[in-house]
Amino acid sequence: MTNKDFFAALEDLEKEKGIPQSVFLEALENALVSACKKQYVGTVGAVEIRLNPEKGSIDFFTVKTVVEDVIDRENEISLEDAKNIKKSYKLGDKVTEKFVPKDFSRIAAQTAKQVILQKIHETERDAAMNEFSNKEGELLVGVVRKIDAKNVYVEIGKGQIEGVMLPTDQVPGEKYNVNDKLKVFVKRVKSGFHGAQVLVSRSAPGLVRKLFEEEVPEIKQGTVVIKEISREAGARTKMAIYSEDERVDAIGACVGNKGARVNAIVEELRGEKIDIIPWSENPLEFIAKALSPAKVISVTQMDAERTAMAVVPDDKLSLAIGKDGQNARLAVRLTGWKIDVKSQSAAAKLGYGAEEAETDGEV
């Protein structure tokens, strides 16, 4: 490659990567120094490179220190020899002499290439970190580019950064295919060995929160507030909401005209059920609402801290607990209380929560 080819390549890289040419010039200088040291090991010591993009020139200089007694011939020059070059040289000065290296060997050229590529990767990583450093907790649209045995790799952002969706962030039962467009939640941005790593999720409760913020203007404006979310991705989500304005129906705002808003989110979540629950300052009232869709007869606070017993009609016990305990489990996460769900007949026999009684469904 000629010198002009070098600088032409730098211009192309600047256009392609959007990275200032000065960054590449610094990388190129370091690369050439490294290549020279490898090419002329044992014959040339310190090397200085001077680049001139305007002239398309690359000049090489050896650098030696003026000493009285030369011990290291690669890096030192005697005062006598230095004065033969220039009379004003004195001990401790640096003597630079231009030299023309022979064509770099394949190894030297490869060294230069590797150093440049490393610099490019570092710069791209920094650019990606800058772009995504404030994106944590945001909702982005990505395109699936690769799927391996465990992870799904999604292309996101203007710079086409790769987001990684780990198995724990994938929704059970959801199928991902190359070129699928997905809305993903940015969990974390970190700098890794191979560059910036953006961890994205389809299973995080934050995804549901952001979908509602995007779909419901009242939430985005702050009139309707999402207080809590509990989620078992792919199956069911419970979301507690509250209206800061008494004139605004929080549930109606989230559901939308004929269910348009919530249905759009359910479609994005590929059929996941969503329970929208009115939040209450009264924890017992909140617990009763959280066990929706089951009707709750009463909720009693027990002696243990943040523990309550919810009584439901006999024929609604299985609905309140849910398949494999899911409904009650989500209610526990939503409210932060331990909830002992009992049928009406069982609660009556136990005198509404005698400590020695057995339970029908403790969560």
XYZ file of C-alpha atoms in Angstrom:
363
model
C 0.000 0.000 0.000
C 1.389 3.422 -0.945
C 1.343 6.443 1.339
C -1.470 7.958 -0.699
C -3.448 4.758 -0.277
C -3.007 5.064 3.485
C -4.513 8.547 3.626
C -7.242 7.721 1.132
C -8.216 4.809 3.356
C -8.325 7.174 6.342
C -10.707 9.485 4.501
C -12.953 6.550 3.643
C -12.952 5.405 7.273
C -13.855 8.887 8.473
C -16.855 8.956 6.130
C -17.883 5.407 6.947
C -17.421 5.453 10.722
C -17.935 9.144 11.445
C -14.704 9.216 13.448
C -12.359 12.236 13.046
C -9.329 11.592 10.840
C -7.068 12.797 13.648
C -8.021 9.708 15.658
C -6.929 7.469 12.802
C -3.711 9.439 12.287
C -2.765 8.839 15.902
C -3.625 5.162 15.531
C -1.679 4.948 12.269
C 1.381 6.564 13.841
C 1.324 4.088 16.714
C 0.795 1.238 14.284
C 3.757 2.197 12.116
C 6.024 2.611 15.126
C 5.000 -0.829 16.311
C 5.536 -2.285 12.843
C 8.996 -0.717 12.554
C 10.067 -2.128 15.890
C 9.012 -5.581 14.770
C 10.527 -5.232 11.289
C 13.893 -3.853 12.440
C 14.250 -5.489 15.813
C 17.872 -5.365 16.925
C 18.883 -2.711 14.392
C 16.640 0.280 15.065
C 15.767 1.609 18.509
C 13.337 4.454 19.113
C 11.390 5.450 16.031
C 9.494 8.667 15.328
C 6.863 8.889 12.598
C 5.767 12.166 10.995
C 2.579 12.103 8.965
C 1.519 14.764 6.470
C -1.937 14.048 5.021
C -1.795 17.083 2.704
C 1.373 15.873 1.008
C 0.486 12.243 1.473
C 3.877 11.673 3.082
C 5.008 9.353 5.848
C 8.528 10.047 7.134
C 10.520 7.780 9.436
C 13.186 8.930 11.886
C 15.459 7.135 14.299
C 15.818 8.842 17.672
C 19.014 8.546 19.724
C 20.153 10.221 22.908
C 23.547 11.946 22.995
C 25.779 10.323 25.651
C 29.440 10.353 26.554
C 29.926 6.587 26.468
C 27.658 4.583 24.170
C 26.323 1.387 25.724
C 23.091 0.902 23.742
C 23.911 1.545 20.055
C 20.252 1.301 19.045
C 19.177 4.188 21.264
C 22.382 6.153 22.000
C 24.930 8.158 20.026
C 28.291 9.551 21.155
C 28.758 13.285 21.502
C 31.488 13.163 18.850
C 29.268 11.457 16.297
C 26.389 13.789 17.133
C 28.576 16.873 16.523
C 29.520 15.446 13.124
C 25.839 15.693 12.302
C 25.233 19.041 13.943
C 27.810 21.015 15.937
C 25.265 22.399 18.410
C 24.372 18.983 19.856
C 25.247 18.457 23.524
C 24.911 15.667 26.055
C 21.280 14.652 26.662
C 19.994 15.985 23.347
C 17.866 13.849 21.045
C 19.283 13.239 17.590
C 16.766 12.425 14.867
C 17.854 10.995 11.547
C 15.550 10.316 8.648
C 15.626 6.862 7.131
C 13.709 5.090 4.414
C 12.552 1.647 5.530
C 12.402 -1.133 3.040
C 8.962 -2.476 2.176
C 7.245 -3.706 5.281
C 7.051 -7.446 5.570
C 3.685 -9.183 5.826
C 4.106 -9.397 9.616
C 4.863 -5.703 9.978
C 1.896 -4.726 7.811
C -0.346 -7.035 9.803
C 0.855 -5.409 13.013
C -0.070 -1.991 11.656
C -3.493 -3.256 10.622
C -4.192 -4.793 14.026
C -3.268 -1.645 15.916
C -5.495 0.478 13.674
C -8.407 -1.915 14.020
C -8.003 -1.929 17.789
C -8.193 1.852 17.836
C -11.272 1.787 15.637
C -12.961 -0.706 17.967
C -12.080 1.397 21.003
C -13.468 4.531 19.364
C -16.637 2.756 18.267
C -17.064 1.384 21.787
C -16.720 4.866 23.277
C -19.161 6.286 20.726
C -21.642 3.532 21.532
C -21.248 4.111 25.256
C -21.876 7.827 24.747
C -24.966 7.130 22.644
C -26.460 4.602 25.046
C -25.191 5.836 28.424
C -28.513 7.638 28.971
C -30.668 4.958 27.350
C -30.900 2.635 30.331
C -34.546 2.152 31.189
C -35.693 3.236 27.720
C -37.772 1.454 25.097
C -36.128 0.964 21.706
C -37.020 -0.780 18.469
C -34.526 -3.410 17.361
C -34.097 -5.886 14.547
C -33.069 -9.455 15.293
C -29.778 -10.096 13.475
C -28.506 -13.322 14.994
C -29.686 -16.127 17.234
C -27.403 -18.661 18.854
C -28.204 -21.536 21.172
C -29.000 -19.181 24.053
C -28.798 -15.501 23.167
C -30.691 -13.250 20.758
C -28.704 -10.398 19.178
C -30.667 -7.292 18.263
C -29.480 -4.340 16.173
C -30.540 -1.083 17.823
C -29.832 2.639 17.645
C -28.587 4.923 14.890
C -25.134 3.412 15.034
C -26.587 -0.059 14.583
C -25.275 -1.175 17.956
C -25.719 -4.793 18.942
C -27.996 -5.459 21.892
C -27.834 -8.818 23.646
C -30.955 -10.508 24.997
C -29.934 -13.221 27.439
C -32.150 -16.259 28.117
C -33.440 -14.704 31.363
C -34.594 -11.662 29.395
C -36.472 -13.661 26.784
C -40.171 -14.404 27.164
C -41.022 -18.084 27.584
C -42.894 -19.240 24.512
C -41.918 -16.244 22.392
C -40.235 -17.204 19.127
C -37.570 -14.937 17.659
C -36.546 -15.000 14.012
C -33.823 -13.154 12.107
C -35.111 -9.806 10.733
C -37.994 -9.674 13.257
C -38.662 -6.157 14.574
C -38.978 -6.053 18.355
C -39.537 -3.454 21.010
C -36.945 -4.048 23.717
C -36.246 -2.571 27.136
C -32.653 -1.406 27.721
C -31.614 -2.942 31.037
C -27.957 -2.057 31.198
C -25.132 -0.544 29.178
C -21.602 -1.593 30.012
C -18.170 -1.568 28.452
C -16.953 -5.056 27.600
C -13.750 -6.566 26.205
C -15.202 -6.603 22.698
C -16.799 -3.155 22.963
C -19.962 -1.660 24.377
C -22.475 -4.246 25.469
C -26.134 -3.293 25.642
C -28.286 -5.740 27.585
C -31.904 -5.657 26.423
C -35.000 -7.433 27.673
C -38.462 -8.528 26.616
C -39.304 -9.989 30.035
C -38.587 -7.019 32.336
C -41.552 -5.265 34.005
C -40.005 -2.048 32.699
C -41.006 -3.070 29.179
C -44.695 -3.013 30.148
C -44.260 0.341 31.897
C -42.663 1.902 28.828
C -45.268 0.444 26.468
C -48.027 2.101 28.514
C -46.109 5.385 28.644
C -45.829 5.231 24.868
C -49.486 4.295 24.301
C -51.245 6.372 26.989
C -50.750 10.178 26.817
C -52.082 10.626 30.357
C -49.226 8.494 31.700
C -46.600 10.294 29.646
C -47.972 13.632 30.876
C -47.938 12.469 34.499
C -51.690 12.719 35.065
C -51.940 8.946 35.477
C -49.140 7.343 37.501
C -48.008 3.729 37.363
C -47.414 2.849 41.003
C -46.325 -0.781 40.819
C -45.930 -3.577 38.275
C -45.523 -7.299 38.852
C -45.028 -9.574 35.891
C -44.550 -13.163 34.852
C -43.517 -12.573 31.265
C -45.566 -14.303 28.619
C -48.382 -15.138 31.036
C -49.703 -12.242 33.123
C -48.928 -8.747 34.330
C -50.564 -6.818 37.151
C -50.202 -3.048 37.053
C -51.377 -0.668 39.776
C -52.239 2.851 38.609
C -53.397 6.082 40.178
C -54.808 9.347 38.826
C -53.442 12.626 40.119
C -56.589 14.311 38.755
C -59.949 13.170 40.136
C -61.569 14.077 36.840
C -59.418 11.547 34.959
C -60.406 7.875 34.990
C -57.040 6.124 35.292
C -58.295 2.712 34.211
C -60.319 4.156 31.347
C -57.259 6.056 30.119
C -55.158 2.889 30.098
C -57.832 0.734 28.491
C -58.710 3.277 25.826
C -61.756 3.541 23.578
C -63.120 0.006 23.089
C -59.927 -1.329 24.627
C -57.741 0.058 21.815
C -54.811 1.101 24.002
C -54.461 -1.963 26.170
C -55.128 -4.246 23.199
C -52.234 -2.669 21.305
C -49.938 -3.480 24.232
C -51.305 -7.019 24.572
C -50.616 -7.505 20.871
C -47.034 -6.287 21.302
C -46.673 -8.718 24.221
C -48.114 -11.474 22.031
C -51.211 -12.198 24.061
C -49.932 -11.681 27.615
C -52.823 -10.936 29.986
C -52.790 -7.569 31.741
C -54.715 -6.740 34.920
C -55.031 -2.973 35.395
C -55.688 -2.316 39.069
C -56.542 0.945 40.871
C -53.909 1.690 43.484
C -55.032 2.578 47.007
C -53.299 4.065 50.015
C -55.265 1.589 52.114
C -53.177 -1.617 51.859
C -56.114 -3.920 52.612
C -58.225 -2.330 49.895
C -55.249 -2.550 47.555
C -54.841 -6.270 48.306
C -58.517 -6.891 47.472
C -58.074 -5.159 44.109
C -54.773 -6.930 43.442
C -56.440 -10.354 43.549
C -58.510 -9.413 40.494
C -60.202 -10.960 38.552
C -61.446 -12.792 41.671
C -64.038 -11.061 43.845
C -62.785 -10.598 47.421
C -65.268 -10.604 50.312
C -62.901 -9.239 52.960
C -59.265 -8.632 53.784
C -58.033 -8.779 57.384
C -54.621 -7.703 58.637
C -52.944 -10.462 60.650
C -50.612 -10.175 63.619
C -47.465 -10.717 61.558
C -46.044 -7.622 59.873
C -47.419 -6.927 56.371
C -49.474 -10.134 56.402
C -53.151 -10.306 55.518
C -55.904 -12.873 54.991
C -58.109 -12.448 51.944
C -61.475 -14.238 51.971
C -63.114 -15.117 48.667
C -66.302 -17.004 47.735
C -65.866 -20.763 47.761
C -66.279 -21.013 44.006
C -63.698 -18.270 43.404
C -60.822 -19.723 45.421
C -59.066 -21.290 42.435
C -59.506 -18.067 40.445
C -58.032 -15.977 43.273
C -55.040 -18.266 43.674
C -54.656 -18.820 39.947
C -53.024 -21.608 38.001
C -49.974 -22.821 39.916
C -50.571 -19.927 42.364
C -49.767 -17.306 39.748
C -52.555 -14.800 40.455
C -51.906 -14.703 44.192
C -48.136 -14.678 43.646
C -48.376 -11.609 41.407
C -50.659 -9.910 43.958
C -48.015 -10.506 46.649
C -45.320 -8.903 44.501
C -47.585 -6.007 43.556
C -48.622 -5.127 47.108
C -45.516 -6.158 49.013
C -47.716 -8.059 51.496
C -47.883 -11.756 52.308
C -51.416 -12.814 51.417
C -53.183 -15.878 52.846
C -56.070 -16.611 50.462
C -58.990 -18.549 51.982
C -62.404 -19.662 50.858
C -65.369 -18.198 52.750
C -66.321 -21.528 54.310
C -62.750 -22.300 55.412
C -62.331 -18.834 56.937
C -65.601 -19.194 58.854
C -64.455 -22.482 60.390
C -61.158 -20.916 61.444
C -62.689 -17.854 63.014
C -61.046 -15.633 60.411
C -57.424 -16.550 60.817
C -56.727 -18.422 64.042
C -52.974 -18.873 64.240
C -53.214 -22.629 64.680
C -55.401 -23.141 61.604
C -54.283 -24.751 58.387
C -54.627 -22.701 55.205
C -56.277 -23.396 51.902
C -53.774 -21.413 49.915
C -50.879 -19.597 51.540
C -48.654 -17.542 49.241
